[in-house]
GROMACS .gro file of N, CA and C in nm:
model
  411
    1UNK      N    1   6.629  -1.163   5.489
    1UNK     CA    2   6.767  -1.189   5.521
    1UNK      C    3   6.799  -1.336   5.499
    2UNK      N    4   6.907  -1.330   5.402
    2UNK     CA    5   6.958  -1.480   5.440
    2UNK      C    6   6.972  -1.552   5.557
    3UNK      N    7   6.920  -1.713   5.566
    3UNK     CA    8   6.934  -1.786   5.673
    3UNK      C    9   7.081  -1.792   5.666
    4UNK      N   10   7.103  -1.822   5.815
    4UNK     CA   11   7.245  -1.902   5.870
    4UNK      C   12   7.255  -2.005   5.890
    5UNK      N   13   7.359  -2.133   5.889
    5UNK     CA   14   7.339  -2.230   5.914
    5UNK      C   15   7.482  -2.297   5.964
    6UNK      N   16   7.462  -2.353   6.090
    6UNK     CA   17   7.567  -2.354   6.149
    6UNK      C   18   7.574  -2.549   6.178
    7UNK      N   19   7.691  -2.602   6.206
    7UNK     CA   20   7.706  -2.738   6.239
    7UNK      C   21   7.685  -2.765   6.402
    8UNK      N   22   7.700  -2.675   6.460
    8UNK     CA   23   7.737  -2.696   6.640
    8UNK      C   24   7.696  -2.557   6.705
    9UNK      N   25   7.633  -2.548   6.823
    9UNK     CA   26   7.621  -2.458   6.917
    9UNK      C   27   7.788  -2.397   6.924
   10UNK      N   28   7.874  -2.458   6.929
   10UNK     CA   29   8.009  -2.390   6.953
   10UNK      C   30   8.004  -2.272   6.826
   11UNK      N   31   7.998  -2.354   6.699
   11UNK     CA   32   8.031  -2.220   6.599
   11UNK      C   33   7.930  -2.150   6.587
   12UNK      N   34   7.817  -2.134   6.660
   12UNK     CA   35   7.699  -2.020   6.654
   12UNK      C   36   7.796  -1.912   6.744
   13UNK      N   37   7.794  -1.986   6.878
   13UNK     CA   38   7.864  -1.910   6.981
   13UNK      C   39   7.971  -1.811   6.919
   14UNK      N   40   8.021  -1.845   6.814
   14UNK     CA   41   8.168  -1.791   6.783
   14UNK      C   42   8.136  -1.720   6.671
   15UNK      N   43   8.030  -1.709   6.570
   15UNK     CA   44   7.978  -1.638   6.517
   15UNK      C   45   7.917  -1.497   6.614
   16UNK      N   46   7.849  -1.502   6.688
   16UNK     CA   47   7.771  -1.387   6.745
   16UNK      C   48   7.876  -1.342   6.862
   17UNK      N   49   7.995  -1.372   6.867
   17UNK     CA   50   8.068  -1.327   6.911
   17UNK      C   51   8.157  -1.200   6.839
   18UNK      N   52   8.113  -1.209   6.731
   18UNK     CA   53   8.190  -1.128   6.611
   18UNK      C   54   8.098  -0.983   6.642
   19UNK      N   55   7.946  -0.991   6.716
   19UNK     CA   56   7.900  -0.884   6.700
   19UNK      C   57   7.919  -0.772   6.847
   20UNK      N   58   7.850  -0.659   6.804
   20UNK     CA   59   7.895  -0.572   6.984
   20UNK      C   60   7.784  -0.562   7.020
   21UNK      N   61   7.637  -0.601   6.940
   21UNK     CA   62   7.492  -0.579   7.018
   21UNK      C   63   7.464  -0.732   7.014
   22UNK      N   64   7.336  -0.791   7.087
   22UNK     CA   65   7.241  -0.882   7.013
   22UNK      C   66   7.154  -0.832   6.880
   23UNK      N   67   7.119  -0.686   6.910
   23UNK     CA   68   7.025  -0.614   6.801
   23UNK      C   69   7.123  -0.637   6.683
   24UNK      N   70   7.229  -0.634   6.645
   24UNK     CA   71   7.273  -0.662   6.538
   24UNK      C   72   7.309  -0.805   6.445
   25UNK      N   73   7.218  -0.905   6.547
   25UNK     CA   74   7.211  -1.028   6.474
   25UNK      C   75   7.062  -1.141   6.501
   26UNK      N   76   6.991  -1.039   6.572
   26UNK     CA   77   6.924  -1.105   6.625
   26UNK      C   78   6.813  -1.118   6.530
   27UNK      N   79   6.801  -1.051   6.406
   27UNK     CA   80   6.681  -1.045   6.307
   27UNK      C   81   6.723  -1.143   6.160
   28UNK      N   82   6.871  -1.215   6.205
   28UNK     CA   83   6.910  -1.295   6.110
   28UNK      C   84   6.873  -1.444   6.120
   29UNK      N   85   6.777  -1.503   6.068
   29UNK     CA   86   6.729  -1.637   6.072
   29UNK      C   87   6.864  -1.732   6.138
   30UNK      N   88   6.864  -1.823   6.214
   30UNK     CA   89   6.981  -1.942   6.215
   30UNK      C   90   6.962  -2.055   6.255
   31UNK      N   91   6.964  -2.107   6.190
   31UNK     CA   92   6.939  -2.278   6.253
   31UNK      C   93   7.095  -2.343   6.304
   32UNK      N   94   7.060  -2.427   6.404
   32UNK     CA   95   7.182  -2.525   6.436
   32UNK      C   96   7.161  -2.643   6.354
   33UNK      N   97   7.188  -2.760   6.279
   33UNK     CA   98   7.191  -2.843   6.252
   33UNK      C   99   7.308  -2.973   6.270
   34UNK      N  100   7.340  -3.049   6.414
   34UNK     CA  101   7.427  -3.112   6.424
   34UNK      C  102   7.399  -3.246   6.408
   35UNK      N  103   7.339  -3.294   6.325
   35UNK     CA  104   7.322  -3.449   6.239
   35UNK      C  105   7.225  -3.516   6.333
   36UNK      N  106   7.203  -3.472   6.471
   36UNK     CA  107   7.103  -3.536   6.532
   36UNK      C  108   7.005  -3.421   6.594
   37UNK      N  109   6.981  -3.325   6.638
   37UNK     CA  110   6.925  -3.175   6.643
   37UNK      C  111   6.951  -3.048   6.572
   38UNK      N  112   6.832  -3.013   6.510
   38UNK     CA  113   6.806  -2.899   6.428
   38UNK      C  114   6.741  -2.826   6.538
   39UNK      N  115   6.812  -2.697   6.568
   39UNK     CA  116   6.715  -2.563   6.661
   39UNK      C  117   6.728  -2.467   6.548
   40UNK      N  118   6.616  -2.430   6.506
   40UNK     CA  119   6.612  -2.243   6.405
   40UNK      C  120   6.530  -2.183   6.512
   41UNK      N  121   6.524  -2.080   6.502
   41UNK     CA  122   6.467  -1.944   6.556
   41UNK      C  123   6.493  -1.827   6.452
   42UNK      N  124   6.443  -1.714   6.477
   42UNK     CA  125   6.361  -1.596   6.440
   42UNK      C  126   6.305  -1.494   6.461
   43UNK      N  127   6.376  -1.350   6.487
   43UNK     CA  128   6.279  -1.252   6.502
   43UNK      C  129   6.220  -1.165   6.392
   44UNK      N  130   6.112  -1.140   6.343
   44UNK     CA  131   6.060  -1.088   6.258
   44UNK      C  132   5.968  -0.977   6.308
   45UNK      N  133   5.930  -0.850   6.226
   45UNK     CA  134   5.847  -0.810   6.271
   45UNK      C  135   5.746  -0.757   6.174
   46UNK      N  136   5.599  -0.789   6.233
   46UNK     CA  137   5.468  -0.801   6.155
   46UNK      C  138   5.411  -0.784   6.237
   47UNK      N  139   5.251  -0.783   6.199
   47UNK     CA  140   5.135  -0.799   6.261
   47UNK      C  141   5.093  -0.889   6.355
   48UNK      N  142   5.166  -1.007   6.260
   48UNK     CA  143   5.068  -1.123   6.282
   48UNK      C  144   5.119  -1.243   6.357
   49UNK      N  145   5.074  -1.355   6.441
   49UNK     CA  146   5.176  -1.440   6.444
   49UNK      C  147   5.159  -1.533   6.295
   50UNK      N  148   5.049  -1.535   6.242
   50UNK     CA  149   5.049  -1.591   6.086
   50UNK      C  150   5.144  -1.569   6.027
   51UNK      N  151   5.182  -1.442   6.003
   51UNK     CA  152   5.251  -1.365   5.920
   51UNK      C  153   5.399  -1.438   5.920
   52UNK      N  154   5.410  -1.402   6.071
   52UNK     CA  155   5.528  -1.435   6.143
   52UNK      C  156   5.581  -1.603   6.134
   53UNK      N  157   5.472  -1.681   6.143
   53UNK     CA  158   5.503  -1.821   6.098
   53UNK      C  159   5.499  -1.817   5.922
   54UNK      N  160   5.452  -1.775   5.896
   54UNK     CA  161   5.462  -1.809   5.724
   54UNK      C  162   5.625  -1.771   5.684
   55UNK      N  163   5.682  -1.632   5.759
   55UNK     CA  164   5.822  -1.570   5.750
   55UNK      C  165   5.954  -1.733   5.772
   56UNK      N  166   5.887  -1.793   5.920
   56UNK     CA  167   5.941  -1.885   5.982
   56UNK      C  168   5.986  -2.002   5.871
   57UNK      N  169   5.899  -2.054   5.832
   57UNK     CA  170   5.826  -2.162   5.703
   57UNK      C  171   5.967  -2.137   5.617
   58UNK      N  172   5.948  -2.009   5.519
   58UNK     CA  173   6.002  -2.006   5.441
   58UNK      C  174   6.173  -1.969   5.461
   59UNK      N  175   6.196  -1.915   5.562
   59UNK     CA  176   6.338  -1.908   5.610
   59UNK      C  177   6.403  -2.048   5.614
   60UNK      N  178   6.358  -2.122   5.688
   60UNK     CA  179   6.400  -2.277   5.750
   60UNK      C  180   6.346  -2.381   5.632
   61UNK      N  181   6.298  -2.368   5.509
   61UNK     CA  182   6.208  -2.486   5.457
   61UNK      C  183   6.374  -2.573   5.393
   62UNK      N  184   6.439  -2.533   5.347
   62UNK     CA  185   6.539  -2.567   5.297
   62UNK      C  186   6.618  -2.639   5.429
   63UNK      N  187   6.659  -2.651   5.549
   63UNK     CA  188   6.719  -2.667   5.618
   63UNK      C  189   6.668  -2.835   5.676
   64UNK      N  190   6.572  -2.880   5.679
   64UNK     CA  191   6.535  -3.022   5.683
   64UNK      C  192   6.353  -3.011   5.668
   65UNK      N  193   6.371  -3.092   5.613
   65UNK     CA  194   6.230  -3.155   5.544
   65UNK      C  195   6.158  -3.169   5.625
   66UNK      N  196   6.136  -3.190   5.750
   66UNK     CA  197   6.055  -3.211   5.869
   66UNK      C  198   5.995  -3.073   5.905
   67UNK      N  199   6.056  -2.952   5.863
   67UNK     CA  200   6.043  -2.850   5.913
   67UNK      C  201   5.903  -2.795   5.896
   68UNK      N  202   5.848  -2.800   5.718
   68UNK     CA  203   5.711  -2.755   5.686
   68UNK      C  204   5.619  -2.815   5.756
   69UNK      N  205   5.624  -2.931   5.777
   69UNK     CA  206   5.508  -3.027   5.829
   69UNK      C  207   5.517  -2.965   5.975
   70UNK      N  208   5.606  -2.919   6.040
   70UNK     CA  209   5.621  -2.883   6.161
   70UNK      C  210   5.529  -2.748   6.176
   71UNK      N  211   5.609  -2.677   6.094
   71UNK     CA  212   5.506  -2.510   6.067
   71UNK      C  213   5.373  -2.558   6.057
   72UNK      N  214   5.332  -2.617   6.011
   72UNK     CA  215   5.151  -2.676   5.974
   72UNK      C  216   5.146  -2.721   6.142
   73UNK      N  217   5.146  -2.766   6.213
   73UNK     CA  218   5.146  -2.818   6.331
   73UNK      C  219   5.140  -2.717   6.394
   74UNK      N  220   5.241  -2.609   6.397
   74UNK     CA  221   5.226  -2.514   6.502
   74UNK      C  222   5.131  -2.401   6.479
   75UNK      N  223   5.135  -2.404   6.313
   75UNK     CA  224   4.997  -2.286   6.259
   75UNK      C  225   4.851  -2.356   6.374
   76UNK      N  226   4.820  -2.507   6.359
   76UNK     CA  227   4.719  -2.540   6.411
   76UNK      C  228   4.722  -2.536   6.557
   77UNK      N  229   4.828  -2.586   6.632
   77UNK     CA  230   4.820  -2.520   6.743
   77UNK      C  231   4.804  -2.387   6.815
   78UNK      N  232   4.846  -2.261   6.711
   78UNK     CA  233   4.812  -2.153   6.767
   78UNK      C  234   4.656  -2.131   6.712
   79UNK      N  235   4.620  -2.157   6.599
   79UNK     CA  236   4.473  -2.128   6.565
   79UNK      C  237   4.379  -2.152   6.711
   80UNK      N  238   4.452  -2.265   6.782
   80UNK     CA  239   4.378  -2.352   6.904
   80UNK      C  240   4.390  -2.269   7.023
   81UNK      N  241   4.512  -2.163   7.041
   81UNK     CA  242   4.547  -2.084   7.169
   81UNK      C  243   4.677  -2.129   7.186
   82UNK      N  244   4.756  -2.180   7.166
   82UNK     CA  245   4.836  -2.300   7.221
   82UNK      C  246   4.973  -2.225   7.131
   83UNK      N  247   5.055  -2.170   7.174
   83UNK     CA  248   5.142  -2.085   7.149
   83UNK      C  249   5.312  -2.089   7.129
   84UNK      N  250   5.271  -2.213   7.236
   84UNK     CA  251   5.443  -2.303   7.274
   84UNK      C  252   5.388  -2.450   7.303
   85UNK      N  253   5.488  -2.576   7.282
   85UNK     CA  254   5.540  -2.683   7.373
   85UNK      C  255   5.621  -2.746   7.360
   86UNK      N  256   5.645  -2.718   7.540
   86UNK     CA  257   5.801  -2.762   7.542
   86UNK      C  258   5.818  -2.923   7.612
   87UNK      N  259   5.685  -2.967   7.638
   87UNK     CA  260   5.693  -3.104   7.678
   87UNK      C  261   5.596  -3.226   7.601
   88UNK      N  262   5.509  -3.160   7.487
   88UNK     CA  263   5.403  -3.293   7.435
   88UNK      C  264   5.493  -3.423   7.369
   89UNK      N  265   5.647  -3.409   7.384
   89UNK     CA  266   5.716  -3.540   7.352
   89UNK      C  267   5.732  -3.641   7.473
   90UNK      N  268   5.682  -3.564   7.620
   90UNK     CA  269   5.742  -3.678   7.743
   90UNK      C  270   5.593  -3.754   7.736
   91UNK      N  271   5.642  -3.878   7.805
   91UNK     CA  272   5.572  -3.955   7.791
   91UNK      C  273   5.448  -3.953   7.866
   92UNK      N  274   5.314  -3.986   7.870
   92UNK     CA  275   5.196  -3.921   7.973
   92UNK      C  276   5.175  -4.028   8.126
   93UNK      N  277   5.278  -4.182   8.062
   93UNK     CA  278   5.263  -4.191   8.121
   93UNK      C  279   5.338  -4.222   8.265
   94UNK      N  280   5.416  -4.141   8.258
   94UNK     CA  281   5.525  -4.156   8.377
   94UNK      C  282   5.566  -4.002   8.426
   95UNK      N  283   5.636  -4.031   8.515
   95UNK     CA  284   5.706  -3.867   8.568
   95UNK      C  285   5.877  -3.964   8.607
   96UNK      N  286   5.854  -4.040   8.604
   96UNK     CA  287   5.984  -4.120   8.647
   96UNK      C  288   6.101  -4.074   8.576
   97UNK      N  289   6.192  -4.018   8.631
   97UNK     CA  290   6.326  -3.931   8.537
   97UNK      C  291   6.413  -4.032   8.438
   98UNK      N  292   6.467  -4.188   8.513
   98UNK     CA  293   6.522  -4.256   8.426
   98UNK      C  294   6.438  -4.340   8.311
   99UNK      N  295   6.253  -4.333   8.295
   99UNK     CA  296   6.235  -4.358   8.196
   99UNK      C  297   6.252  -4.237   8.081
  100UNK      N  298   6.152  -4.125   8.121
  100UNK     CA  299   6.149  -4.040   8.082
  100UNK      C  300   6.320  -3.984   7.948
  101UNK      N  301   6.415  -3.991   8.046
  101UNK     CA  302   6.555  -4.015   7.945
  101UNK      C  303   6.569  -4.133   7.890
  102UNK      N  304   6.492  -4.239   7.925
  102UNK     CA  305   6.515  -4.307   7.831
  102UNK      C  306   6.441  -4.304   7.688
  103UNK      N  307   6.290  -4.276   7.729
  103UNK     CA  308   6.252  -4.235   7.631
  103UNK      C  309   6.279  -4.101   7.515
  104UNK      N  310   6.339  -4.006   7.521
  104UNK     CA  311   6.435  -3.879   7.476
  104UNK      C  312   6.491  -3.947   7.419
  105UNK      N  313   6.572  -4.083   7.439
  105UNK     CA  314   6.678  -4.097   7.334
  105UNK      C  315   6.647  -4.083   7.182
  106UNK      N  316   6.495  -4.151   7.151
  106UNK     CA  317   6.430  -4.152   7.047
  106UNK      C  318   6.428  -3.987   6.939
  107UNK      N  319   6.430  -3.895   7.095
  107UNK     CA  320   6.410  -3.799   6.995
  107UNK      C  321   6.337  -3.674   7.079
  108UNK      N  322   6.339  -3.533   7.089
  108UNK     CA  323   6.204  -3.473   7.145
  108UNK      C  324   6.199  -3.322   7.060
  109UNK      N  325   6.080  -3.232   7.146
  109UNK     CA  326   6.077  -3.114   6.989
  109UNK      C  327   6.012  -3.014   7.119
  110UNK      N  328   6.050  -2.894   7.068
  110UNK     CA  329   5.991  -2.752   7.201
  110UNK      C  330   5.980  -2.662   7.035
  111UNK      N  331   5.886  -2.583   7.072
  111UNK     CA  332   5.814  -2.470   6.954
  111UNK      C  333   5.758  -2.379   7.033
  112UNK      N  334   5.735  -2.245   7.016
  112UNK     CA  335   5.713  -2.169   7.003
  112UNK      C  336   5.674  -2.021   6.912
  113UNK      N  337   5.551  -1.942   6.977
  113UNK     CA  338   5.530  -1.836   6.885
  113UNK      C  339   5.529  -1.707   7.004
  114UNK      N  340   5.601  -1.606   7.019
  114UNK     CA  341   5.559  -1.549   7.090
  114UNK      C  342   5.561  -1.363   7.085
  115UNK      N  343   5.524  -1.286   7.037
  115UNK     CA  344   5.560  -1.162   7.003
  115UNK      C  345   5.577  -1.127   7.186
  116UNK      N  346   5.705  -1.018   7.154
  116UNK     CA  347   5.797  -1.001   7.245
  116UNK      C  348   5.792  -0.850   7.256
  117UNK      N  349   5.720  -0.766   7.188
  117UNK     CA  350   5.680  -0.624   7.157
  117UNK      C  351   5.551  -0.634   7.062
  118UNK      N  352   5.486  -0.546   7.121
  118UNK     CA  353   5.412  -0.509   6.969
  118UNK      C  354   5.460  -0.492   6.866
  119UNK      N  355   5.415  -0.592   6.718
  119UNK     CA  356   5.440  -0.580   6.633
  119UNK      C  357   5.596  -0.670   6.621
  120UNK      N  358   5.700  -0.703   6.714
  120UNK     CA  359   5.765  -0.758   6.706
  120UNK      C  360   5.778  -0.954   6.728
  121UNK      N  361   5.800  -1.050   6.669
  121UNK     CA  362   5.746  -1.185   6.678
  121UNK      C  363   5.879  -1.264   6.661
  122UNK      N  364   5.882  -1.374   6.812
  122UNK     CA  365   6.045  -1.450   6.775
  122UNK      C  366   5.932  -1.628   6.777
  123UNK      N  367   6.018  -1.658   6.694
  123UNK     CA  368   6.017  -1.804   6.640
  123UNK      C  369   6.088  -1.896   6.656
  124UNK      N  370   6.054  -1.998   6.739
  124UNK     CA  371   6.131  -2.086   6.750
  124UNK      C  372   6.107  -2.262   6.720
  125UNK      N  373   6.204  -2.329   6.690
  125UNK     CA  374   6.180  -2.482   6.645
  125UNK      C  375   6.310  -2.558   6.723
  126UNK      N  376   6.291  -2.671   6.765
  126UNK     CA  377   6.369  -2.736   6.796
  126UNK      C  378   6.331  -2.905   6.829
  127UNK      N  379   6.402  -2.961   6.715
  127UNK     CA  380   6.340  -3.085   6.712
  127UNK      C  381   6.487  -3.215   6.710
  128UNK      N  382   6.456  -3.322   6.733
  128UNK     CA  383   6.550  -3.401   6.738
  128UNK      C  384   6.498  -3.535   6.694
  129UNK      N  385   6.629  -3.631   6.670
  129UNK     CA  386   6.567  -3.786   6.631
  129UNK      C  387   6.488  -3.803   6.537
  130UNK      N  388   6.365  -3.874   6.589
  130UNK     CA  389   6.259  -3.913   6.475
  130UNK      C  390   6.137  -3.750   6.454
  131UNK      N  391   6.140  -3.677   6.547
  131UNK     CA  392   6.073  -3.571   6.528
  131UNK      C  393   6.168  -3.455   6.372
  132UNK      N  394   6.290  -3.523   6.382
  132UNK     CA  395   6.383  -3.430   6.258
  132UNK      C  396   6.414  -3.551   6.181
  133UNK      N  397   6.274  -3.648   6.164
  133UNK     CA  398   6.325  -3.752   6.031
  133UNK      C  399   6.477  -3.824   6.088
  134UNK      N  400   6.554  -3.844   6.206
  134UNK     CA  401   6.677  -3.890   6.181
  134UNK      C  402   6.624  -4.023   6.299
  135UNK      N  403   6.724  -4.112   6.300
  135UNK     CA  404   6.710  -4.232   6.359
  135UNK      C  405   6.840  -4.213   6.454
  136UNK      N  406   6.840  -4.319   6.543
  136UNK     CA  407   6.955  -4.335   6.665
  136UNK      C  408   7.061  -4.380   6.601
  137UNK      N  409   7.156  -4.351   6.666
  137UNK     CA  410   7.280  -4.482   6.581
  137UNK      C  411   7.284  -4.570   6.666
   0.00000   0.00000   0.00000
């Protein structure tokens, strides 16, 4: 299926508003791309989560350049067990909330692989800043 590609969470919203299920859009690749965060996701269904990331790869490769190098990252993290993360961008060494946002400004990234049925596999990427190649203004 052709990817989607949208400028803003608003016009996703207003896209999948057009439908009467989730099942009827939910197997269509879509990335957000708003000049400072790219989120794609993905449900596919295969075997494998391999499979399922290679599907991922090639849906999103066109959508920013950061993306393949990302897929290679998460292929190696699942080879490892390691399936999702949604925090290896905060910093290790604080818990302190106003550094912690301060540090985010730079940029942060959450991934995931997770089959949701047998045989069924959703994909997700979400990266920002210097993790999506872009700089602060």
């Amino acid at each position: 299926m052709k990817t989607r590609i949208f400028k803003s969470f608003d016009e996703y919203e207003s896209w999948t508003e057009r439908f009467n299920n989730v099942s009827d859009y939910q197997e269509i690749p879509c990335a957000i791309d708003d000049g400072w965060k790219v989120s794609v996701d993905m449900f596919t269904e295969c075997k494998s989560w391999k499979t399922a990331l290679r599907r991922f790869g090639k849906a999103f490769a066109e959508i920013n350049s950061e993306i393949i190098d990302w897929v290679e990252c998460i292929k190696e993290s699942c080879e490892s067990g390691y399936f999702k993360d949604t925090t290896g961008w905060k910093p290790a060494w604080t818990d302190d909330v106003e550094e912690v946002k301060e540090f985010a400004k730079n940029g942060t990234y959450s991934y995931g692989v997770e089959e949701t049925m047998e045989g069924y596999w959703y994909v997700y990427l979400n990266i920002s800043g210097c993790y999506a190649g872009r700089t602060a203004k």
